[in-house]
PDB file of C-alpha atoms and ligand atoms in Angstrom:
ATOM      1  CA  MET A  20      48.663 -63.565  33.866  1.00 68.00           C
ATOM      2  CA  SER A  21      50.763 -64.040  30.780  1.00 70.00           C
ATOM      3  CA  GLU A  22      50.061 -66.723  28.236  1.00 69.00           C
ATOM      4  CA  SER A  23      50.841 -66.983  24.534  1.00 77.00           C
ATOM      5  CA  LEU A  24      47.817 -65.928  22.483  1.00 86.00           C
ATOM      6  CA  PHE A  25      48.722 -67.646  19.256  1.00 94.00           C
ATOM      7  CA  SER A  26      49.668 -71.287  18.842  1.00 96.00           C
ATOM      8  CA  VAL A  27      50.675 -73.235  15.748  1.00 98.00           C
ATOM      9  CA  ALA A  28      51.411 -76.445  17.654  1.00 98.00           C
ATOM     10  CA  GLY A  29      50.867 -79.600  15.618  1.00 98.00           C
ATOM     11  CA  HIS A  30      51.695 -77.935  12.300  1.00 98.00           C
ATOM     12  CA  VAL A  31      54.684 -78.391  10.010  1.00 98.00           C
ATOM     13  CA  ALA A  32      56.125 -75.298   8.338  1.00 99.00           C
ATOM     14  CA  LEU A  33      58.548 -74.882   5.451  1.00 99.00           C
ATOM     15  CA  VAL A  34      60.294 -71.495   5.495  1.00 99.00           C
ATOM     16  CA  THR A  35      62.466 -70.788   2.440  1.00 99.00           C
ATOM     17  CA  GLY A  36      65.605 -68.639   2.593  1.00 98.00           C
ATOM     18  CA  ALA A  37      65.480 -68.980   6.365  1.00 98.00           C
ATOM     19  CA  GLY A  38      69.217 -69.059   7.068  1.00 98.00           C
ATOM     20  CA  LYS A  39      69.300 -65.360   7.882  1.00 96.00           C
ATOM     21  CA  GLY A  40      67.313 -62.108   7.892  1.00 96.00           C
ATOM     22  CA  ALA A  41      63.522 -62.107   7.883  1.00 97.00           C
ATOM     23  CA  GLY A  42      63.350 -65.838   7.080  1.00 98.00           C
ATOM     24  CA  ALA A  43      65.364 -66.760  10.178  1.00 98.00           C
ATOM     25  CA  GLY A  44      63.028 -64.587  12.273  1.00 98.00           C
ATOM     26  CA  ILE A  45      59.993 -66.334  10.780  1.00 98.00           C
ATOM     27  CA  ALA A  46      61.424 -69.816  11.431  1.00 98.00           C
ATOM     28  CA  LYS A  47      62.248 -68.964  15.056  1.00 98.00           C
ATOM     29  CA  TYR A  48      58.845 -67.405  15.758  1.00 98.00           C
ATOM     30  CA  LEU A  49      56.966 -70.342  14.225  1.00 98.00           C
ATOM     31  CA  ALA A  50      59.055 -72.763  16.320  1.00 98.00           C
ATOM     32  CA  ARG A  51      58.422 -70.722  19.489  1.00 98.00           C
ATOM     33  CA  ALA A  52      54.698 -70.911  18.747  1.00 98.00           C
ATOM     34  CA  GLY A  53      54.918 -74.697  18.527  1.00 98.00           C
ATOM     35  CA  ALA A  54      55.344 -75.587  14.845  1.00 98.00           C
ATOM     36  CA  ALA A  55      57.915 -78.096  13.610  1.00 98.00           C
ATOM     37  CA  VAL A  56      59.984 -76.105  11.134  1.00 98.00           C
ATOM     38  CA  ILE A  57      61.873 -77.049   7.971  1.00 98.00           C
ATOM     39  CA  VAL A  58      64.577 -74.397   7.675  1.00 98.00           C
ATOM     40  CA  ASN A  59      65.560 -74.026   4.025  1.00 98.00           C
ATOM     41  CA  ASP A  60      68.508 -72.089   2.654  1.00 98.00           C
ATOM     42  CA  LEU A  61      70.935 -72.274  -0.259  1.00 98.00           C
ATOM     43  CA  PHE A  62      73.725 -72.487   2.327  1.00 98.00           C
ATOM     44  CA  ALA A  63      73.579 -75.557   4.599  1.00 98.00           C
ATOM     45  CA  GLU A  64      75.610 -73.940   7.382  1.00 98.00           C
ATOM     46  CA  ARG A  65      73.177 -71.014   7.666  1.00 98.00           C
ATOM     47  CA  ALA A  66      70.164 -73.317   7.873  1.00 98.00           C
ATOM     48  CA  GLU A  67      71.931 -75.538  10.416  1.00 98.00           C
ATOM     49  CA  GLU A  68      72.789 -72.573  12.622  1.00 98.00           C
ATOM     50  CA  VAL A  69      69.125 -71.523  12.778  1.00 98.00           C
ATOM     51  CA  VAL A  70      68.108 -75.122  13.521  1.00 98.00           C
ATOM     52  CA  GLU A  71      70.633 -75.253  16.372  1.00 98.00           C
ATOM     53  CA  GLU A  72      69.192 -72.067  17.876  1.00 98.00           C
ATOM     54  CA  ILE A  73      65.648 -73.411  17.613  1.00 98.00           C
ATOM     55  CA  THR A  74      66.471 -76.779  19.150  1.00 98.00           C
ATOM     56  CA  ALA A  75      68.559 -75.176  21.920  1.00 98.00           C
ATOM     57  CA  ALA A  76      65.446 -73.179  22.831  1.00 98.00           C
ATOM     58  CA  GLY A  77      63.380 -76.391  23.006  1.00 98.00           C
ATOM     59  CA  GLY A  78      61.789 -76.217  19.532  1.00 98.00           C
ATOM     60  CA  THR A  79      61.687 -78.709  16.674  1.00 98.00           C
ATOM     61  CA  ALA A  80      63.400 -78.037  13.344  1.00 98.00           C
ATOM     62  CA  VAL A  81      65.417 -79.655  10.555  1.00 98.00           C
ATOM     63  CA  ALA A  82      67.706 -78.025   8.004  1.00 98.00           C
ATOM     64  CA  ALA A  83      66.991 -78.492   4.302  1.00 98.00           C
ATOM     65  CA  ALA A  84      69.680 -77.029   2.058  1.00 98.00           C
ATOM     66  CA  PHE A  85      68.395 -76.595  -1.482  1.00 98.00           C
ATOM     67  CA  ASP A  86      67.949 -74.034  -4.218  1.00 98.00           C
ATOM     68  CA  VAL A  87      64.251 -73.152  -4.461  1.00 98.00           C
ATOM     69  CA  THR A  88      64.671 -72.421  -8.188  1.00 98.00           C
ATOM     70  CA  ASP A  89      65.724 -76.024  -8.916  1.00 98.00           C
ATOM     71  CA  ALA A  90      62.644 -78.239  -9.409  1.00 98.00           C
ATOM     72  CA  GLU A  91      64.497 -81.511  -8.833  1.00 98.00           C
ATOM     73  CA  GLN A  92      66.124 -80.366  -5.585  1.00 98.00           C
ATOM     74  CA  VAL A  93      62.774 -79.029  -4.368  1.00 98.00           C
ATOM     75  CA  ALA A  94      60.977 -82.348  -4.975  1.00 97.00           C
ATOM     76  CA  GLU A  95      63.746 -84.440  -3.364  1.00 98.00           C
ATOM     77  CA  GLN A  96      64.422 -82.234  -0.358  1.00 97.00           C
ATOM     78  CA  VAL A  97      60.794 -81.524   0.477  1.00 98.00           C
ATOM     79  CA  ALA A  98      60.068 -85.275   0.459  1.00 98.00           C
ATOM     80  CA  ASP A  99      63.108 -85.929   2.661  1.00 98.00           C
ATOM     81  CA  ALA A 100      62.221 -83.202   5.191  1.00 97.00           C
ATOM     82  CA  GLU A 101      58.578 -84.349   5.311  1.00 98.00           C
ATOM     83  CA  GLU A 102      59.739 -87.849   6.141  1.00 98.00           C
ATOM     84  CA  LYS A 103      61.486 -86.392   9.208  1.00 98.00           C
ATOM     85  CA  LEU A 104      58.831 -83.925  10.412  1.00 98.00           C
ATOM     86  CA  GLY A 105      55.504 -84.734   8.710  1.00 98.00           C
ATOM     87  CA  THR A 106      53.442 -83.186   5.929  1.00 98.00           C
ATOM     88  CA  ILE A 107      53.922 -79.460   5.353  1.00 98.00           C
ATOM     89  CA  ASP A 108      50.758 -77.476   6.057  1.00 98.00           C
ATOM     90  CA  ILE A 109      52.403 -74.042   6.374  1.00 99.00           C
ATOM     91  CA  LEU A 110      54.486 -72.619   3.521  1.00 99.00           C
ATOM     92  CA  VAL A 111      56.305 -69.335   4.001  1.00 99.00           C
ATOM     93  CA  ASN A 112      57.814 -68.368   0.665  1.00 99.00           C
ATOM     94  CA  ASN A 113      60.530 -66.000   1.832  1.00 98.00           C
ATOM     95  CA  ALA A 114      63.630 -66.594  -0.340  1.00 98.00           C
ATOM     96  CA  GLY A 115      63.794 -63.561  -2.601  1.00 98.00           C
ATOM     97  CA  VAL A 116      67.221 -61.984  -2.397  1.00 96.00           C
ATOM     98  CA  PRO A 117      69.878 -63.819  -4.424  1.00 96.00           C
ATOM     99  CA  PRO A 118      73.402 -64.075  -2.991  1.00 94.00           C
ATOM    100  CA  GLY A 119      75.132 -60.785  -3.703  1.00 90.00           C
ATOM    101  CA  GLY A 120      71.826 -58.910  -3.882  1.00 91.00           C
ATOM    102  CA  GLY A 121      70.889 -59.563  -7.532  1.00 91.00           C
ATOM    103  CA  ARG A 122      72.804 -56.704  -9.174  1.00 93.00           C
ATOM    104  CA  PRO A 123      70.284 -53.830  -9.128  1.00 94.00           C
ATOM    105  CA  ASN A 124      70.303 -51.913 -12.398  1.00 95.00           C
ATOM    106  CA  GLN A 125      68.029 -49.621 -14.394  1.00 97.00           C
ATOM    107  CA  PHE A 126      65.901 -52.038 -16.425  1.00 98.00           C
ATOM    108  CA  VAL A 127      67.074 -50.623 -19.764  1.00 98.00           C
ATOM    109  CA  ASN A 128      70.569 -51.853 -18.925  1.00 97.00           C
ATOM    110  CA  MET A 129      69.667 -55.069 -17.118  1.00 97.00           C
ATOM    111  CA  PRO A 130      70.998 -58.238 -18.801  1.00 98.00           C
ATOM    112  CA  GLU A 131      68.307 -60.858 -19.473  1.00 98.00           C
ATOM    113  CA  GLU A 132      70.159 -63.322 -17.241  1.00 97.00           C
ATOM    114  CA  ASP A 133      69.684 -60.948 -14.259  1.00 97.00           C
ATOM    115  CA  TRP A 134      65.973 -60.348 -14.788  1.00 98.00           C
ATOM    116  CA  GLN A 135      65.315 -64.029 -15.457  1.00 98.00           C
ATOM    117  CA  LEU A 136      66.968 -64.785 -12.099  1.00 97.00           C
ATOM    118  CA  GLN A 137      64.523 -62.418 -10.350  1.00 98.00           C
ATOM    119  CA  LEU A 138      61.528 -64.000 -12.088  1.00 98.00           C
ATOM    120  CA  ASN A 139      62.770 -67.508 -11.268  1.00 98.00           C
ATOM    121  CA  LEU A 140      63.431 -66.757  -7.612  1.00 98.00           C
ATOM    122  CA  ASN A 141      60.515 -64.448  -6.824  1.00 98.00           C
ATOM    123  CA  LEU A 142      57.727 -65.867  -8.979  1.00 98.00           C
ATOM    124  CA  ILE A 143      58.384 -69.234 -10.668  1.00 98.00           C
ATOM    125  CA  ALA A 144      59.871 -70.878  -7.543  1.00 98.00           C
ATOM    126  CA  PHE A 145      56.836 -69.740  -5.535  1.00 98.00           C
ATOM    127  CA  MET A 146      54.413 -71.178  -8.132  1.00 98.00           C
ATOM    128  CA  ARG A 147      56.287 -74.471  -8.115  1.00 98.00           C
ATOM    129  CA  LEU A 148      56.378 -74.757  -4.315  1.00 98.00           C
ATOM    130  CA  VAL A 149      52.656 -74.037  -4.119  1.00 98.00           C
ATOM    131  CA  GLN A 150      51.990 -76.924  -6.515  1.00 98.00           C
ATOM    132  CA  VAL A 151      54.143 -79.198  -4.342  1.00 98.00           C
ATOM    133  CA  VAL A 152      52.378 -78.460  -1.031  1.00 98.00           C
ATOM    134  CA  LEU A 153      48.840 -77.375  -1.955  1.00 98.00           C
ATOM    135  CA  PRO A 154      47.336 -80.775  -2.925  1.00 98.00           C
ATOM    136  CA  ARG A 155      48.080 -82.200   0.541  1.00 98.00           C
ATOM    137  CA  MET A 156      46.773 -79.066   2.282  1.00 98.00           C
ATOM    138  CA  ILE A 157      43.521 -79.513   0.348  1.00 98.00           C
ATOM    139  CA  GLU A 158      43.417 -83.179   1.359  1.00 98.00           C
ATOM    140  CA  ALA A 159      44.000 -82.234   5.020  1.00 98.00           C
ATOM    141  CA  GLY A 160      41.395 -79.453   4.924  1.00 98.00           C
ATOM    142  CA  TRP A 161      43.796 -76.911   6.458  1.00 98.00           C
ATOM    143  CA  GLY A 162      46.728 -74.844   5.249  1.00 98.00           C
ATOM    144  CA  ARG A 163      48.536 -71.520   5.323  1.00 99.00           C
ATOM    145  CA  ILE A 164      50.542 -70.016   2.489  1.00 99.00           C
ATOM    146  CA  ILE A 165      52.403 -66.775   3.108  1.00 99.00           C
ATOM    147  CA  GLN A 166      54.394 -65.001   0.455  1.00 98.00           C
ATOM    148  CA  ILE A 167      56.977 -62.460   1.537  1.00 98.00           C
ATOM    149  CA  SER A 168      56.668 -59.502  -0.780  1.00 98.00           C
ATOM    150  CA  SER A 169      57.983 -55.964  -0.943  1.00 97.00           C
ATOM    151  CA  GLY A 170      56.632 -52.433  -1.150  1.00 95.00           C
ATOM    152  CA  SER A 171      58.381 -52.259  -4.518  1.00 95.00           C
ATOM    153  CA  ALA A 172      55.560 -54.438  -5.938  1.00 97.00           C
ATOM    154  CA  THR A 173      53.178 -51.467  -5.703  1.00 94.00           C
ATOM    155  CA  LYS A 174      55.388 -48.373  -6.051  1.00 93.00           C
ATOM    156  CA  GLY A 175      57.871 -47.362  -8.719  1.00 93.00           C
ATOM    157  CA  ASP A 176      61.396 -46.464  -7.719  1.00 88.00           C
ATOM    158  CA  LYS A 177      64.748 -45.562  -9.260  1.00 91.00           C
ATOM    159  CA  ILE A 178      66.849 -48.028  -7.279  1.00 90.00           C
ATOM    160  CA  GLY A 179      67.193 -50.639 -10.039  1.00 95.00           C
ATOM    161  CA  VAL A 180      64.701 -53.259  -8.847  1.00 96.00           C
ATOM    162  CA  ALA A 181      62.128 -53.234 -11.693  1.00 98.00           C
ATOM    163  CA  ALA A 182      62.478 -56.957 -12.478  1.00 98.00           C
ATOM    164  CA  TYR A 183      62.357 -57.920  -8.796  1.00 98.00           C
ATOM    165  CA  ALA A 184      59.249 -55.743  -8.411  1.00 98.00           C
ATOM    166  CA  ALA A 185      57.604 -57.322 -11.479  1.00 98.00           C
ATOM    167  CA  ALA A 186      58.114 -60.774  -9.950  1.00 98.00           C
ATOM    168  CA  LYS A 187      56.812 -59.682  -6.522  1.00 98.00           C
ATOM    169  CA  SER A 188      53.722 -58.109  -8.174  1.00 98.00           C
ATOM    170  CA  GLY A 189      53.116 -61.362 -10.042  1.00 98.00           C
ATOM    171  CA  SER A 190      53.307 -63.277  -6.770  1.00 98.00           C
ATOM    172  CA  GLU A 191      50.827 -60.902  -5.119  1.00 98.00           C
ATOM    173  CA  GLY A 192      48.438 -61.570  -8.034  1.00 98.00           C
ATOM    174  CA  LEU A 193      48.860 -65.312  -7.565  1.00 98.00           C
ATOM    175  CA  VAL A 194      48.159 -64.909  -3.832  1.00 98.00           C
ATOM    176  CA  ARG A 195      44.814 -63.157  -4.456  1.00 98.00           C
ATOM    177  CA  HIS A 196      43.633 -65.912  -6.791  1.00 98.00           C
ATOM    178  CA  LEU A 197      44.915 -68.807  -4.667  1.00 99.00           C
ATOM    179  CA  ALA A 198      43.076 -67.284  -1.702  1.00 99.00           C
ATOM    180  CA  VAL A 199      39.764 -67.299  -3.540  1.00 98.00           C
ATOM    181  CA  GLU A 200      40.279 -70.739  -5.086  1.00 98.00           C
ATOM    182  CA  ASN A 201      41.271 -72.438  -1.818  1.00 98.00           C
ATOM    183  CA  GLY A 202      39.457 -70.696   1.040  1.00 98.00           C
ATOM    184  CA  GLN A 203      36.803 -73.406   0.767  1.00 98.00           C
ATOM    185  CA  TYR A 204      39.400 -75.995   1.864  1.00 98.00           C
ATOM    186  CA  GLY A 205      40.375 -74.209   5.085  1.00 98.00           C
ATOM    187  CA  ILE A 206      43.432 -72.715   3.436  1.00 98.00           C
ATOM    188  CA  THR A 207      44.410 -69.032   3.607  1.00 99.00           C
ATOM    189  CA  VAL A 208      46.916 -67.327   1.329  1.00 99.00           C
ATOM    190  CA  ASN A 209      48.387 -63.906   2.089  1.00 99.00           C
ATOM    191  CA  SER A 210      51.332 -61.643   1.327  1.00 98.00           C
ATOM    192  CA  LEU A 211      53.406 -59.671   3.795  1.00 98.00           C
ATOM    193  CA  ALA A 212      54.994 -56.741   1.963  1.00 98.00           C
ATOM    194  CA  LEU A 213      58.098 -55.676   3.837  1.00 97.00           C
ATOM    195  CA  GLY A 214      59.747 -52.282   3.846  1.00 95.00           C
ATOM    196  CA  LEU A 215      63.461 -51.693   4.234  1.00 94.00           C
ATOM    197  CA  GLN A 216      64.999 -54.293   6.577  1.00 95.00           C
ATOM    198  CA  GLU A 217      67.727 -53.864   9.160  1.00 93.00           C
ATOM    199  CA  GLY A 218      71.167 -54.791   7.852  1.00 86.00           C
ATOM    200  CA  VAL A 219      70.582 -53.671   4.248  1.00 85.00           C
ATOM    201  CA  GLY A 220      73.464 -51.378   3.276  1.00 78.00           C
ATOM    202  CA  ARG A 221      75.194 -49.107   5.771  1.00 76.00           C
ATOM    203  CA  ALA A 222      73.089 -46.654   7.749  1.00 72.00           C
ATOM    204  CA  ASP A 223      75.515 -43.872   6.793  1.00 78.00           C
ATOM    205  CA  GLU A 224      75.080 -44.448   3.011  1.00 87.00           C
ATOM    206  CA  PRO A 225      73.042 -41.508   1.655  1.00 87.00           C
ATOM    207  CA  MET A 226      70.378 -43.712  -0.029  1.00 84.00           C
ATOM    208  CA  ILE A 227      69.891 -45.913   3.058  1.00 87.00           C
ATOM    209  CA  ALA A 228      69.959 -42.930   5.450  1.00 89.00           C
ATOM    210  CA  LYS A 229      67.280 -41.216   3.313  1.00 87.00           C
ATOM    211  CA  ALA A 230      65.135 -44.372   3.247  1.00 86.00           C
ATOM    212  CA  ILE A 231      65.382 -44.802   7.039  1.00 90.00           C
ATOM    213  CA  ALA A 232      64.568 -41.121   7.603  1.00 90.00           C
ATOM    214  CA  ALA A 233      61.357 -41.612   5.579  1.00 89.00           C
ATOM    215  CA  ILE A 234      60.087 -44.397   7.884  1.00 93.00           C
ATOM    216  CA  PRO A 235      57.583 -42.917  10.369  1.00 95.00           C
ATOM    217  CA  THR A 236      58.576 -45.364  13.122  1.00 96.00           C
ATOM    218  CA  GLY A 237      62.175 -44.223  12.661  1.00 93.00           C
ATOM    219  CA  ARG A 238      63.702 -47.642  12.111  1.00 95.00           C
ATOM    220  CA  PRO A 239      64.017 -50.384   9.478  1.00 95.00           C
ATOM    221  CA  GLY A 240      62.172 -53.689   9.832  1.00 97.00           C
ATOM    222  CA  ARG A 241      63.455 -56.451  12.103  1.00 97.00           C
ATOM    223  CA  PRO A 242      63.126 -60.232  11.708  1.00 97.00           C
ATOM    224  CA  ALA A 243      60.792 -60.270  14.742  1.00 96.00           C
ATOM    225  CA  ASP A 244      58.318 -57.886  13.019  1.00 97.00           C
ATOM    226  CA  THR A 245      57.753 -60.395  10.228  1.00 98.00           C
ATOM    227  CA  GLY A 246      57.969 -63.456  12.487  1.00 98.00           C
ATOM    228  CA  ALA A 247      55.180 -62.191  14.736  1.00 97.00           C
ATOM    229  CA  ALA A 248      52.902 -61.403  11.768  1.00 98.00           C
ATOM    230  CA  VAL A 249      53.459 -64.868  10.281  1.00 98.00           C
ATOM    231  CA  VAL A 250      52.523 -66.565  13.576  1.00 98.00           C
ATOM    232  CA  TRP A 251      49.306 -64.516  13.770  1.00 98.00           C
ATOM    233  CA  LEU A 252      48.311 -65.418  10.186  1.00 98.00           C
ATOM    234  CA  CYS A 253      49.040 -69.106  10.818  1.00 98.00           C
ATOM    235  CA  ALA A 254      47.163 -69.373  14.124  1.00 98.00           C
ATOM    236  CA  GLU A 255      43.477 -70.349  14.191  1.00 96.00           C
ATOM    237  CA  ASP A 256      42.535 -66.774  15.144  1.00 96.00           C
ATOM    238  CA  GLY A 257      44.283 -65.477  11.996  1.00 97.00           C
ATOM    239  CA  GLY A 258      42.171 -67.702   9.779  1.00 98.00           C
ATOM    240  CA  GLN A 259      39.761 -65.029   8.566  1.00 98.00           C
ATOM    241  CA  VAL A 260      42.555 -63.011   6.924  1.00 98.00           C
ATOM    242  CA  ASN A 261      42.731 -64.221   3.322  1.00 98.00           C
ATOM    243  CA  GLY A 262      43.947 -62.832   0.012  1.00 98.00           C
ATOM    244  CA  GLN A 263      45.526 -59.760   1.610  1.00 98.00           C
ATOM    245  CA  VAL A 264      48.738 -57.858   1.120  1.00 97.00           C
ATOM    246  CA  ILE A 265      49.733 -56.548   4.548  1.00 97.00           C
ATOM    247  CA  HIS A 266      52.469 -53.900   4.571  1.00 97.00           C
ATOM    248  CA  ILE A 267      54.996 -54.176   7.400  1.00 97.00           C
ATOM    249  CA  ASN A 268      57.020 -51.027   6.875  1.00 96.00           C
ATOM    250  CA  GLY A 269      56.526 -48.709   9.854  1.00 96.00           C
ATOM    251  CA  GLY A 270      53.964 -46.712   7.866  1.00 94.00           C
ATOM    252  CA  SER A 271      56.599 -45.795   5.328  1.00 87.00           C
ATOM    253  CA  HIS A 272      55.711 -44.542   1.874  1.00 69.00           C
ATOM    254  CA  PHE A 273      59.027 -45.924   0.642  1.00 51.00           C
ATOM    255  CA  GLY A 274      57.576 -48.762  -1.375  1.00 47.00           C
ATOM    256  CA  ARG A 275      53.917 -47.725  -1.428  1.00 46.00           C
TER     257      ARG A 275
HETATM  258  N1  NAD B   7      65.908 -56.669   2.838  1.00 75.88           N
HETATM  259  C1  NAD B   7      64.950 -55.792   2.602  1.00 75.88           C
HETATM  260  O1  NAD B   7      65.098 -54.579   2.846  1.00 75.88           O
HETATM  261  C2  NAD B   7      63.639 -56.269   2.038  1.00 75.88           C
HETATM  262  C3  NAD B   7      62.659 -55.321   1.734  1.00 75.88           C
HETATM  263  C4  NAD B   7      61.437 -55.765   1.248  1.00 75.88           C
HETATM  264  C5  NAD B   7      61.211 -57.121   1.065  1.00 75.88           C
HETATM  265  N2  NAD B   7      62.190 -58.012   1.354  1.00 75.88           N
HETATM  266  C6  NAD B   7      61.902 -59.444   1.120  1.00 75.88           C
HETATM  267  O2  NAD B   7      62.046 -60.138   2.345  1.00 75.88           O
HETATM  268  C7  NAD B   7      62.494 -61.486   2.082  1.00 75.88           C
HETATM  269  C8  NAD B   7      63.722 -61.779   2.928  1.00 75.88           C
HETATM  270  O3  NAD B   7      64.712 -60.825   2.627  1.00 75.88           O
HETATM  271  P1  NAD B   7      65.992 -60.643   3.554  1.00 75.88           P
HETATM  272  O4  NAD B   7      66.536 -59.280   3.286  1.00 75.88           O
HETATM  273  O5  NAD B   7      65.689 -61.072   4.932  1.00 75.88           O
HETATM  274  O6  NAD B   7      66.987 -61.682   2.854  1.00 75.88           O
HETATM  275  P2  NAD B   7      68.494 -62.054   3.232  1.00 75.88           P
HETATM  276  O7  NAD B   7      69.355 -61.693   2.055  1.00 75.88           O
HETATM  277  O8  NAD B   7      68.877 -61.517   4.573  1.00 75.88           O
HETATM  278  O9  NAD B   7      68.407 -63.636   3.367  1.00 75.88           O
HETATM  279  C9  NAD B   7      67.913 -64.373   2.318  1.00 75.88           C
HETATM  280  C10 NAD B   7      68.338 -65.828   2.469  1.00 75.88           C
HETATM  281  O10 NAD B   7      67.759 -66.498   1.356  1.00 75.88           O
HETATM  282  C11 NAD B   7      68.704 -67.427   0.860  1.00 75.88           C
HETATM  283  N3  NAD B   7      68.452 -67.686  -0.561  1.00 75.88           N
HETATM  284  C12 NAD B   7      68.708 -66.870  -1.618  1.00 75.88           C
HETATM  285  N4  NAD B   7      68.405 -67.509  -2.759  1.00 75.88           N
HETATM  286  C13 NAD B   7      67.940 -68.741  -2.423  1.00 75.88           C
HETATM  287  C14 NAD B   7      67.487 -69.856  -3.171  1.00 75.88           C
HETATM  288  N5  NAD B   7      67.485 -69.827  -4.511  1.00 75.88           N
HETATM  289  N6  NAD B   7      67.069 -70.966  -2.503  1.00 75.88           N
HETATM  290  C15 NAD B   7      67.097 -71.011  -1.153  1.00 75.88           C
HETATM  291  N7  NAD B   7      67.535 -69.980  -0.381  1.00 75.88           N
HETATM  292  C16 NAD B   7      67.961 -68.869  -1.023  1.00 75.88           C
HETATM  293  C17 NAD B   7      70.044 -66.753   1.066  1.00 75.88           C
HETATM  294  O11 NAD B   7      71.104 -67.704   1.087  1.00 75.88           O
HETATM  295  C18 NAD B   7      69.855 -66.017   2.396  1.00 75.88           C
HETATM  296  O12 NAD B   7      70.326 -66.771   3.497  1.00 75.88           O
HETATM  297  C19 NAD B   7      62.738 -61.567   0.583  1.00 75.88           C
HETATM  298  O13 NAD B   7      61.627 -62.151  -0.060  1.00 75.88           O
HETATM  299  C20 NAD B   7      62.888 -60.117   0.172  1.00 75.88           C
HETATM  300  O14 NAD B   7      62.528 -59.938  -1.175  1.00 75.88           O
HETATM  301  C21 NAD B   7      63.406 -57.629   1.848  1.00 75.88           C
END
């Protein structure tokens, strides 16, 4: 007998930065498990491609192209997408890598514009989105908020991501407090801290090769690894997990 253990049917999910990478994996897994999914990305064509794949497989999704760091676009586009699919009760805050990768640099040399971008994308945008969706989750008496974090939030490194890490750490702090404030309303809030993902750099680059070699499972993360964990946290049987940072990194100490 084979039947799907975890269902999120009847729920409406917003996944940010879901046009590729981990976000696309999350959107597809949530749709396979029955959720109606709002696929956000900066680039409309990326979001639309993921929506096409989901609908071709029999799922329900709409594309919502907007910049999560722009308050006006967020308000407008969330309202528009909710009109099409219903009220969001699952938020997966995944957008975190700016186009071009965010110019890693030792912090001493990092221009303010670059570190502000990391704070805006990886902390402020998350806070704003939570304030958009949380009141209606409280009203409904059910909700799931998942923040996609990184091992860099808890371990220092020399790879030029101090500002990114500061923002991810701030988000993990917010998650712990939101979890305690809102558990009483049937809402859980968790972080998934990813390790190195497939497709980052070239496997023959010395830094990437070294990072992959340090992963006990012998491979970087795949979109499906994160997608499956999100579905579990969102399902009824995942509802006792709250306020946690779960590392999905193959047991790697890169980022811990
Ligand atoms: N790639 C890694 O090795 C790695 C490691 C640890 C954690 N993470 C985290 O995982 C998450 C996903 O990373 P990924 O590597 O899959 O990303 P990715 O670069 O493959 O895709 C990110 C998507 O987000 C979109 N995006 C960027 N800025 C946006 C904005 N302002 N508004 C809306 N969409 C925007 C991009 O257009 C892109 O399609 C991020 O939060 C990242 O910090 C990634």
